[in-house]
Amino acid sequence: MKITSAKPHSGFTLVEMLIGTVIIGFIFYIVTSFSSNMAFKYKHGFVDLENFRVAHQAINQLRRDFNMACPYVTAGDGINEQKKFLLRPLSIDKGAGKFAGANRRIGIMPQHLTFYKFADASFGQHQMPVVEEVEYLFDSASGDLTRRCGATLQKFPGFKEIEFKSFVHQANPQVPVLWVRMTLDQDHYKESDFGKPLELTVSITSNFVADAINYNSWQYRNYHQSK
């Protein structure tokens, strides 16, 4: 009688199961990390794009407003006061409060900008052109830049810091220029830190102020009326 040995049982040993578990876990970790990284970058790119879009809107609106900026001169001021307003159109305060009373010059503070601008882009044909007051105010607590023009309010969110200053260029030291620095708050839409925030700077001049100072022969003698 021939005796045959029993065939070995097929299956996995404990060591093989442990190795397989480790490999599967490692593969799962790689796939999860890759997916999370791609989602992270997508969200980062979307937030950066949204922040930049809002900042671009704010800059464009401010540029349109300030290009038409002017000191508010009434008939009660007289010619002599009008000359002073045209030659010194800015009122600069390095403090942190608001302007006291009715400031009729172009008022510049670190986080507060207020001025009058011509309501009609073509300056109109009226003997007393209509002007309207515009205010830009930055709230560091909420990160919102608020634009107020009459009863209209417009908010631009997503800023870490905004600073208003004025300077004059050596090529034309008589004409004041508005300098604006905007730091985008990249943590505004998320919890994680994405690194150094994006910073934008822009310099804007008022066409009316530049012409009034550069061309003395212009002899602007019109008074204004508030809208």
Coordinates of N, CA and C in Angstrom, one line a residue:
M1 N 0.8 -1.2 0.0 CA 0.0 0.0 0.0 C 0.9 1.2 0.0
K2 N 0.6 2.1 -1.0 CA 1.4 3.3 -1.1 C 0.9 4.4 -0.3
I3 N 1.7 5.0 0.5 CA 1.3 6.1 1.4 C 1.8 7.5 0.8
T4 N 0.8 8.3 0.6 CA 1.2 9.7 0.0 C 1.0 10.7 1.1
S5 N 1.9 11.7 1.0 CA 1.9 12.8 2.0 C 0.7 13.7 1.7
A6 N 0.2 14.3 2.8 CA -0.9 15.2 2.6 C -0.4 16.5 2.0
K7 N -1.2 17.1 1.1 CA -0.8 18.4 0.5 C -0.9 19.5 1.5
P8 N 0.0 20.4 1.4 CA 0.0 21.6 2.4 C -1.2 22.4 2.1
H9 N -1.8 23.0 3.2 CA -2.9 23.9 3.1 C -2.5 25.2 2.4
S10 N -3.3 25.7 1.4 CA -3.1 26.9 0.8 C -3.7 28.1 1.6
G11 N -3.0 29.2 1.7 CA -3.5 30.4 2.5 C -2.3 31.3 2.8
F12 N -2.6 32.3 3.7 CA -1.6 33.3 4.0 C -1.2 33.1 5.5
T13 N 0.1 33.3 5.6 CA 0.6 33.2 7.0 C 0.4 34.6 7.7
L14 N 0.5 34.6 9.0 CA 0.3 35.9 9.7 C 1.3 36.9 9.3
V15 N 2.5 36.5 9.0 CA 3.5 37.5 8.5 C 3.1 38.1 7.2
E16 N 2.6 37.3 6.3 CA 2.2 37.8 5.0 C 1.0 38.7 5.1
M17 N 0.1 38.4 6.0 CA -1.1 39.3 6.2 C -0.7 40.6 6.7
L18 N 0.3 40.6 7.7 CA 0.8 41.9 8.2 C 1.5 42.7 7.1
I19 N 2.3 42.1 6.3 CA 3.0 42.8 5.2 C 2.0 43.4 4.3
G20 N 1.0 42.6 3.9 CA -0.1 43.0 3.0 C -0.8 44.2 3.5
T21 N -1.1 44.1 4.8 CA -1.9 45.2 5.5 C -1.1 46.5 5.5
V22 N 0.2 46.4 5.7 CA 1.1 47.6 5.7 C 1.2 48.2 4.3
I23 N 1.3 47.3 3.3 CA 1.4 47.8 1.9 C 0.1 48.5 1.5
I24 N -1.1 47.9 1.8 CA -2.4 48.5 1.5 C -2.5 49.8 2.2
G25 N -2.1 49.8 3.5 CA -2.2 51.1 4.2 C -1.4 52.2 3.7
F26 N -0.2 51.8 3.2 CA 0.7 52.8 2.6 C 0.2 53.3 1.3
I27 N -0.4 52.5 0.5 CA -1.0 52.9 -0.8 C -2.2 53.8 -0.5
F28 N -3.0 53.4 0.5 CA -4.2 54.3 0.8 C -3.7 55.7 1.4
Y29 N -2.6 55.7 2.1 CA -2.1 56.9 2.6 C -1.6 57.8 1.5
I30 N -0.9 57.3 0.5 CA -0.4 58.0 -0.6 C -1.6 58.6 -1.4
V31 N -2.6 57.8 -1.7 CA -3.8 58.3 -2.5 C -4.5 59.4 -1.7
T32 N -4.7 59.2 -0.4 CA -5.4 60.2 0.4 C -4.6 61.5 0.5
S33 N -3.3 61.4 0.7 CA -2.4 62.6 0.7 C -2.5 63.3 -0.6
F34 N -2.4 62.6 -1.7 CA -2.5 63.2 -3.0 C -3.8 64.0 -3.2
S35 N -4.9 63.3 -2.9 CA -6.2 63.9 -3.0 C -6.3 65.2 -2.2
S36 N -5.9 65.1 -0.9 CA -5.9 66.2 0.0 C -5.1 67.4 -0.5
N37 N -3.9 67.1 -1.1 CA -3.0 68.1 -1.6 C -3.6 68.8 -2.8
M38 N -4.3 68.0 -3.7 CA -4.9 68.6 -4.8 C -6.1 69.5 -4.4
A39 N -6.9 69.1 -3.4 CA -8.0 69.9 -3.0 C -7.5 71.1 -2.3
F40 N -6.4 71.0 -1.5 CA -5.8 72.2 -0.9 C -5.3 73.2 -1.9
K41 N -4.6 72.7 -2.9 CA -4.1 73.7 -3.9 C -5.3 74.3 -4.7
Y42 N -6.3 73.5 -5.0 CA -7.4 74.1 -5.7 C -8.1 75.2 -4.9
K43 N -8.3 74.9 -3.6 CA -8.9 75.9 -2.7 C -8.1 77.1 -2.6
H44 N -6.8 76.9 -2.4 CA -5.8 78.0 -2.3 C -5.9 78.9 -3.5
G45 N -5.9 78.3 -4.7 CA -6.0 79.0 -6.0 C -7.3 79.8 -6.1
F46 N -8.4 79.2 -5.7 CA -9.7 79.8 -5.8 C -9.7 81.0 -4.8
V47 N -9.2 80.9 -3.6 CA -9.2 82.0 -2.6 C -8.4 83.1 -3.1
D48 N -7.2 82.8 -3.6 CA -6.3 83.8 -4.1 C -7.0 84.6 -5.3
L49 N -7.6 83.9 -6.2 CA -8.3 84.5 -7.3 C -9.4 85.4 -6.8
E50 N -10.2 84.9 -5.8 CA -11.3 85.7 -5.3 C -10.8 87.0 -4.6
N51 N -9.8 86.8 -3.8 CA -9.2 88.0 -3.1 C -8.7 89.0 -4.1
F52 N -8.0 88.5 -5.1 CA -7.5 89.5 -6.1 C -8.6 90.1 -6.9
R53 N -9.7 89.4 -7.2 CA -10.8 90.0 -8.0 C -11.4 91.1 -7.2
V54 N -11.6 90.9 -5.9 CA -12.2 92.0 -5.0 C -11.3 93.2 -4.9
A55 N -10.0 92.9 -4.8 CA -9.0 94.0 -4.7 C -9.0 94.8 -6.0
H56 N -9.1 94.1 -7.1 CA -9.1 94.7 -8.4 C -10.3 95.6 -8.6
Q57 N -11.5 95.1 -8.1 CA -12.7 95.9 -8.2 C -12.5 97.2 -7.3
A58 N -12.0 97.1 -6.1 CA -11.8 98.2 -5.2 C -10.9 99.2 -5.8
I59 N -9.8 98.8 -6.4 CA -8.8 99.7 -7.0 C -9.4 100.4 -8.2
N60 N -10.2 99.7 -9.1 CA -10.8 100.4 -10.2 C -11.8 101.4 -9.8
Q61 N -12.6 101.1 -8.7 CA -13.6 102.0 -8.3 C -12.9 103.3 -7.7
L62 N -11.9 103.0 -6.9 CA -11.2 104.2 -6.2 C -10.5 105.0 -7.3
R63 N -10.0 104.4 -8.3 CA -9.3 105.2 -9.4 C -10.3 106.0 -10.2
R64 N -11.5 105.5 -10.4 CA -12.5 106.2 -11.1 C -13.0 107.4 -10.3
D65 N -13.1 107.2 -8.9 CA -13.6 108.3 -8.1 C -12.5 109.4 -7.9
F66 N -11.3 108.9 -7.7 CA -10.2 109.9 -7.3 C -9.8 110.7 -8.6
N67 N -9.9 110.1 -9.8 CA -9.6 110.9 -11.0 C -10.5 112.1 -11.1
M68 N -11.7 112.1 -10.5 CA -12.6 113.2 -10.6 C -12.6 114.0 -9.3
A69 N -11.6 113.8 -8.4 CA -11.6 114.4 -7.1 C -11.3 115.9 -7.2
C70 N -11.9 116.7 -6.3 CA -11.7 118.2 -6.3 C -12.0 118.7 -4.9
P71 N -11.5 119.8 -4.5 CA -11.9 120.5 -3.3 C -13.3 121.1 -3.5
Y72 N -14.1 121.1 -2.5 CA -15.5 121.6 -2.6 C -15.5 123.1 -2.3
V73 N -15.7 123.9 -3.3 CA -15.6 125.4 -3.1 C -17.0 126.0 -3.4
T74 N -17.5 126.7 -2.4 CA -18.9 127.4 -2.6 C -18.7 128.9 -2.8
A75 N -19.8 129.5 -3.2 CA -19.8 130.9 -3.5 C -19.4 131.7 -2.3
G76 N -19.8 131.2 -1.1 CA -19.5 131.9 0.1 C -18.0 132.0 0.4
D77 N -17.2 131.1 -0.2 CA -15.7 131.1 0.1 C -15.0 132.3 -0.5
G78 N -15.5 132.8 -1.7 CA -14.8 133.9 -2.3 C -13.6 133.4 -3.2
I79 N -13.1 134.3 -4.0 CA -12.0 134.0 -4.9 C -10.7 133.7 -4.2
N80 N -10.4 134.4 -3.1 CA -9.2 134.2 -2.4 C -9.1 132.8 -1.8
E81 N -10.2 132.4 -1.1 CA -10.2 131.1 -0.5 C -10.2 130.0 -1.6
Q82 N -10.9 130.3 -2.7 CA -10.9 129.3 -3.8 C -9.4 129.1 -4.3
K83 N -8.7 130.1 -4.4 CA -7.3 130.0 -4.8 C -6.5 129.1 -3.9
K84 N -6.7 129.3 -2.6 CA -6.1 128.5 -1.5 C -6.5 127.0 -1.7
F85 N -7.8 126.8 -1.9 CA -8.2 125.4 -2.0 C -7.6 124.7 -3.2
L86 N -7.5 125.5 -4.3 CA -6.9 124.9 -5.6 C -5.4 124.6 -5.4
L87 N -4.7 125.5 -4.8 CA -3.3 125.3 -4.6 C -2.9 124.3 -3.5
R88 N -3.7 124.2 -2.5 CA -3.5 123.3 -1.4 C -4.8 122.4 -1.2
P89 N -5.0 121.5 -2.1 CA -6.3 120.7 -2.2 C -6.4 119.6 -1.1
L90 N -5.3 119.3 -0.5 CA -5.3 118.1 0.4 C -5.3 118.5 1.9
S91 N -6.0 117.7 2.7 CA -5.9 117.9 4.1 C -5.5 116.5 4.7
I92 N -4.3 116.5 5.3 CA -3.7 115.2 5.7 C -3.6 115.1 7.2
D93 N -4.1 114.0 7.7 CA -4.0 113.8 9.2 C -3.4 112.4 9.4
K94 N -2.4 112.3 10.2 CA -1.7 111.1 10.4 C -2.3 110.3 11.6
G95 N -3.3 110.9 12.2 CA -4.0 110.2 13.3 C -4.8 109.1 12.9
A96 N -5.6 108.6 13.8 CA -6.5 107.4 13.6 C -8.0 107.7 13.6
G97 N -8.3 109.0 13.9 CA -9.7 109.3 14.0 C -10.3 109.8 12.7
K98 N -11.6 110.2 12.8 CA -12.2 110.7 11.6 C -12.0 112.3 11.5
F99 N -12.2 112.8 10.3 CA -12.1 114.2 10.2 C -13.3 114.9 11.0
A100 N -12.9 116.0 11.6 CA -13.9 116.7 12.4 C -14.6 117.7 11.5
G101 N -16.0 117.8 11.6 CA -16.7 118.7 10.8 C -16.8 118.4 9.4
A102 N -17.2 119.4 8.6 CA -17.3 119.2 7.1 C -15.9 119.6 6.5
N103 N -15.2 118.6 6.2 CA -13.9 118.8 5.5 C -14.1 118.9 4.0
R104 N -13.8 120.0 3.4 CA -14.1 120.2 2.0 C -12.9 120.1 1.1
R105 N -11.7 119.8 1.7 CA -10.6 119.4 0.9 C -10.5 117.9 0.8
I106 N -9.5 117.4 0.0 CA -9.3 116.0 -0.1 C -8.7 115.5 1.2
G107 N -9.4 114.7 2.0 CA -8.9 114.3 3.3 C -8.3 112.9 3.2
I108 N -7.0 112.8 3.7 CA -6.3 111.6 3.7 C -5.8 111.2 5.1
M109 N -6.2 110.1 5.6 CA -5.7 109.5 6.8 C -5.3 108.0 6.5
P110 N -4.5 107.4 7.4 CA -4.0 106.1 7.1 C -5.1 105.1 6.7
Q111 N -6.2 105.1 7.3 CA -7.3 104.1 6.9 C -8.6 104.8 6.6
H112 N -8.5 106.0 6.3 CA -9.8 106.8 6.0 C -9.5 107.8 4.9
L113 N -10.3 107.8 3.9 CA -10.1 108.7 2.7 C -11.5 109.3 2.4
T114 N -11.5 110.6 2.4 CA -12.8 111.3 2.0 C -12.5 112.5 1.1
F115 N -13.4 112.7 0.1 CA -13.2 113.8 -0.8 C -14.5 114.0 -1.6
Y116 N -14.5 115.2 -2.2 CA -15.6 115.5 -3.2 C -15.1 115.2 -4.6
K117 N -16.1 114.8 -5.4 CA -15.7 114.6 -6.8 C -16.8 115.1 -7.7
F118 N -16.5 115.4 -8.9 CA -17.5 115.9 -9.9 C -18.5 114.8 -10.1
A119 N -19.8 115.1 -10.0 CA -20.8 114.0 -10.2 C -21.0 113.7 -11.7
D120 N -20.6 114.7 -12.6 CA -20.7 114.5 -14.0 C -19.3 114.3 -14.5
A121 N -19.1 113.1 -15.2 CA -17.7 112.8 -15.7 C -17.3 113.8 -16.7
S122 N -18.2 114.5 -17.4 CA -17.8 115.5 -18.4 C -17.7 116.9 -17.8
F123 N -17.8 117.0 -16.4 CA -17.7 118.2 -15.7 C -19.0 119.1 -15.9
G124 N -19.9 118.7 -16.8 CA -21.1 119.4 -17.0 C -20.9 120.8 -17.6
Q125 N -22.1 121.4 -18.0 CA -22.1 122.7 -18.6 C -22.7 123.8 -17.7
H126 N -23.0 123.3 -16.5 CA -23.6 124.2 -15.5 C -22.6 125.2 -15.0
Q127 N -23.0 126.4 -14.6 CA -22.1 127.4 -14.1 C -21.5 127.0 -12.8
M128 N -22.3 126.2 -12.0 CA -21.9 125.7 -10.7 C -21.9 124.2 -10.8
P129 N -20.8 123.5 -11.2 CA -20.8 122.1 -11.3 C -21.2 121.3 -10.1
V130 N -21.9 120.2 -10.2 CA -22.4 119.4 -9.1 C -21.3 118.5 -8.6
V131 N -21.1 118.5 -7.3 CA -20.1 117.6 -6.7 C -20.8 116.7 -5.7
E132 N -20.2 115.5 -5.4 CA -20.7 114.6 -4.4 C -19.6 114.1 -3.5
E133 N -19.9 113.8 -2.3 CA -18.9 113.4 -1.3 C -18.7 111.9 -1.4
V134 N -17.5 111.4 -1.4 CA -17.1 110.0 -1.4 C -16.2 109.7 -0.2
E135 N -16.5 108.6 0.4 CA -15.7 108.2 1.6 C -15.3 106.7 1.5
Y136 N -14.0 106.5 1.7 CA -13.5 105.1 1.8 C -13.0 104.9 3.3
L137 N -13.5 103.9 3.9 CA -13.1 103.6 5.3 C -12.8 102.2 5.5
F138 N -11.6 101.9 6.0 CA -11.2 100.5 6.3 C -11.4 100.1 7.7
D139 N -12.1 99.0 7.9 CA -12.3 98.4 9.2 C -11.4 97.2 9.4
S140 N -10.4 97.4 10.2 CA -9.4 96.4 10.4 C -9.9 95.1 11.1
A141 N -11.0 95.3 11.9 CA -11.6 94.2 12.7 C -12.3 93.2 11.7
S142 N -13.1 93.8 10.8 CA -13.8 92.9 9.8 C -13.0 92.7 8.5
G143 N -12.0 93.5 8.2 CA -11.3 93.4 7.0 C -12.0 93.9 5.8
D144 N -13.0 94.8 6.0 CA -13.8 95.3 5.0 C -13.4 96.8 4.6
L145 N -13.3 97.0 3.4 CA -13.2 98.4 2.9 C -14.6 98.9 2.4
T146 N -15.1 99.9 3.0 CA -16.4 100.4 2.7 C -16.3 101.7 1.9
R147 N -17.1 101.7 0.8 CA -17.2 103.0 0.0 C -18.6 103.5 0.2
R148 N -18.6 104.8 0.6 CA -19.9 105.5 0.7 C -20.0 106.7 -0.2
C149 N -21.0 106.7 -1.0 CA -21.2 107.9 -1.9 C -22.7 108.2 -1.8
G150 N -23.0 109.3 -1.1 CA -24.4 109.6 -0.9 C -25.1 108.5 0.0
A151 N -26.2 107.9 -0.5 CA -26.9 106.8 0.2 C -26.4 105.5 -0.2
T152 N -25.4 105.4 -1.1 CA -24.9 104.1 -1.7 C -23.8 103.6 -0.8
L153 N -23.8 102.4 -0.4 CA -22.8 101.8 0.4 C -22.3 100.6 -0.4
Q154 N -21.0 100.4 -0.5 CA -20.4 99.3 -1.2 C -19.2 98.7 -0.4
K155 N -19.3 97.4 -0.1 CA -18.2 96.8 0.7 C -17.3 95.9 -0.1
F156 N -16.0 96.0 0.2 CA -15.0 95.2 -0.5 C -14.4 94.4 0.7
P157 N -14.7 93.1 0.8 CA -14.1 92.3 1.9 C -12.8 91.6 1.6
G158 N -12.2 91.1 2.6 CA -11.0 90.2 2.4 C -9.7 90.9 2.4
F159 N -9.5 92.0 3.2 CA -8.3 92.7 3.3 C -7.7 92.5 4.7
K160 N -6.4 92.3 4.8 CA -5.7 92.3 6.1 C -5.3 93.7 6.5
E161 N -4.9 94.5 5.6 CA -4.5 95.9 5.9 C -4.7 96.8 4.7
I162 N -5.0 98.0 4.9 CA -5.1 99.0 3.8 C -4.5 100.3 4.4
E163 N -3.7 101.0 3.6 CA -3.1 102.2 4.0 C -3.2 103.3 2.9
F164 N -3.6 104.5 3.3 CA -3.7 105.6 2.4 C -2.6 106.6 2.8
K165 N -1.9 107.1 1.8 CA -0.9 108.2 2.0 C -0.9 109.1 0.8
S166 N -0.1 110.2 0.9 CA 0.1 111.1 -0.3 C 1.6 111.4 -0.4
F167 N 2.0 111.6 -1.6 CA 3.4 112.0 -1.9 C 3.4 112.8 -3.1
V168 N 4.6 113.4 -3.4 CA 4.8 114.2 -4.6 C 6.0 113.6 -5.3
H169 N 6.0 113.6 -6.6 CA 7.1 113.1 -7.4 C 8.1 114.2 -7.7
Q170 N 9.3 113.8 -7.8 CA 10.4 114.8 -8.1 C 10.2 115.5 -9.4
A171 N 9.6 114.8 -10.4 CA 9.4 115.4 -11.7 C 8.3 116.5 -11.7
N172 N 7.4 116.4 -10.7 CA 6.4 117.4 -10.6 C 6.0 117.6 -9.1
P173 N 6.8 118.2 -8.3 CA 6.7 118.3 -6.8 C 5.5 119.1 -6.3
Q174 N 4.8 119.8 -7.2 CA 3.7 120.6 -6.8 C 2.4 119.8 -6.7
V175 N 2.3 118.7 -7.5 CA 1.1 117.9 -7.6 C 1.0 116.7 -6.6
P176 N 0.1 116.7 -5.7 CA 0.0 115.6 -4.8 C -0.5 114.3 -5.4
V177 N 0.0 113.2 -5.0 CA -0.5 111.9 -5.6 C -1.0 111.0 -4.4
L178 N -2.1 110.3 -4.6 CA -2.6 109.4 -3.6 C -1.9 108.1 -3.8
W179 N -1.3 107.5 -2.7 CA -0.7 106.2 -2.7 C -1.5 105.3 -1.8
V180 N -1.8 104.1 -2.3 CA -2.7 103.1 -1.6 C -1.9 101.8 -1.6
R181 N -1.9 101.2 -0.4 CA -1.3 99.9 -0.2 C -2.4 99.0 0.3
M182 N -2.7 97.9 -0.4 CA -3.7 96.9 0.0 C -3.0 95.5 0.2
T183 N -3.2 95.0 1.4 CA -2.7 93.6 1.8 C -3.9 92.7 1.8
L184 N -3.9 91.7 1.0 CA -5.0 90.8 0.9 C -4.9 89.8 2.1
D185 N -6.1 89.5 2.7 CA -6.2 88.6 3.8 C -6.5 87.2 3.2
Q186 N -5.5 86.4 3.1 CA -5.6 85.1 2.5 C -6.2 84.1 3.5
D187 N -6.4 84.5 4.8 CA -7.0 83.6 5.8 C -8.5 84.0 5.9
H188 N -9.0 84.9 5.1 CA -10.3 85.4 5.2 C -11.4 84.3 5.0
Y189 N -11.0 83.4 4.0 CA -12.0 82.3 3.6 C -11.7 81.0 4.1
K190 N -10.6 80.8 5.0 CA -10.2 79.5 5.4 C -9.5 79.6 6.7
E191 N -9.2 78.4 7.3 CA -8.6 78.3 8.6 C -7.1 78.2 8.5
S192 N -6.6 77.5 7.5 CA -5.2 77.2 7.4 C -4.4 78.4 6.9
D193 N -3.1 78.4 7.1 CA -2.2 79.5 6.7 C -1.6 79.1 5.3
F194 N -1.7 80.1 4.4 CA -1.2 79.8 3.1 C 0.1 80.6 2.8
G195 N 0.7 81.1 3.8 CA 2.0 81.8 3.6 C 1.8 83.3 3.5
K196 N 2.8 84.0 2.9 CA 2.8 85.4 2.9 C 1.7 86.0 2.1
P197 N 0.9 87.0 2.7 CA -0.2 87.5 1.9 C 0.2 88.4 0.8
L198 N -0.6 88.5 -0.2 CA -0.3 89.3 -1.4 C -0.6 90.7 -1.1
E199 N 0.4 91.6 -1.6 CA 0.3 93.0 -1.3 C 0.3 93.8 -2.7
L200 N -0.7 94.7 -2.8 CA -0.8 95.5 -4.0 C -0.7 97.0 -3.6
T201 N 0.0 97.7 -4.5 CA 0.1 99.2 -4.3 C -0.3 99.9 -5.6
V202 N -0.8 101.1 -5.5 CA -1.3 101.8 -6.6 C -1.1 103.3 -6.3
S203 N -0.8 104.1 -7.3 CA -0.7 105.6 -7.2 C -1.7 106.2 -8.1
I204 N -2.5 107.2 -7.6 CA -3.6 107.7 -8.4 C -3.5 109.3 -8.3
T205 N -3.7 110.0 -9.3 CA -3.8 111.4 -9.3 C -5.2 111.9 -9.7
S206 N -5.5 113.1 -9.3 CA -6.7 113.7 -9.7 C -6.5 114.6 -10.9
N207 N -7.2 114.4 -12.0 CA -7.0 115.2 -13.2 C -7.3 116.6 -12.9
F208 N -8.3 116.9 -12.1 CA -8.7 118.3 -11.9 C -7.6 119.0 -11.0
V209 N -7.1 118.3 -10.0 CA -6.1 118.9 -9.1 C -4.8 119.1 -9.9
A210 N -4.4 118.2 -10.7 CA -3.2 118.3 -11.5 C -3.2 119.5 -12.5
D211 N -4.4 119.6 -13.2 CA -4.5 120.7 -14.1 C -4.6 122.1 -13.4
A212 N -5.3 122.1 -12.3 CA -5.4 123.4 -11.5 C -4.0 123.9 -11.1
I213 N -3.1 123.0 -10.7 CA -1.8 123.3 -10.2 C -0.8 123.6 -11.4
N214 N -0.9 122.7 -12.4 CA 0.1 122.8 -13.4 C -0.1 124.0 -14.4
Y215 N -1.4 124.3 -14.6 CA -1.8 125.4 -15.5 C -2.4 126.5 -14.8
N216 N -1.5 127.5 -14.4 CA -2.0 128.6 -13.7 C -2.9 129.5 -14.6
S217 N -2.6 129.5 -15.9 CA -3.4 130.3 -16.8 C -4.8 129.8 -17.0
W218 N -5.1 128.6 -16.4 CA -6.5 128.1 -16.5 C -7.5 129.0 -15.8
Q219 N -7.1 129.5 -14.7 CA -8.0 130.5 -13.9 C -9.4 129.9 -13.7
Y220 N -9.4 128.8 -13.0 CA -10.7 128.2 -12.7 C -11.4 129.0 -11.7
R221 N -12.6 129.5 -12.1 CA -13.3 130.4 -11.2 C -14.8 129.9 -10.9
N222 N -15.1 128.7 -11.2 CA -16.4 128.2 -10.9 C -16.5 127.7 -9.5
Y223 N -17.7 127.9 -8.9 CA -18.0 127.4 -7.6 C -18.8 126.1 -7.8
H224 N -18.9 125.4 -6.7 CA -19.6 124.1 -6.8 C -20.9 124.0 -6.0
Q225 N -21.7 123.1 -6.4 CA -22.9 122.8 -5.6 C -23.0 121.3 -5.2
S226 N -23.4 121.0 -4.0 CA -23.4 119.6 -3.6 C -24.6 118.9 -4.1
K227 N -24.4 117.7 -4.4 CA -25.5 116.9 -5.0 C -26.5 116.5 -3.9

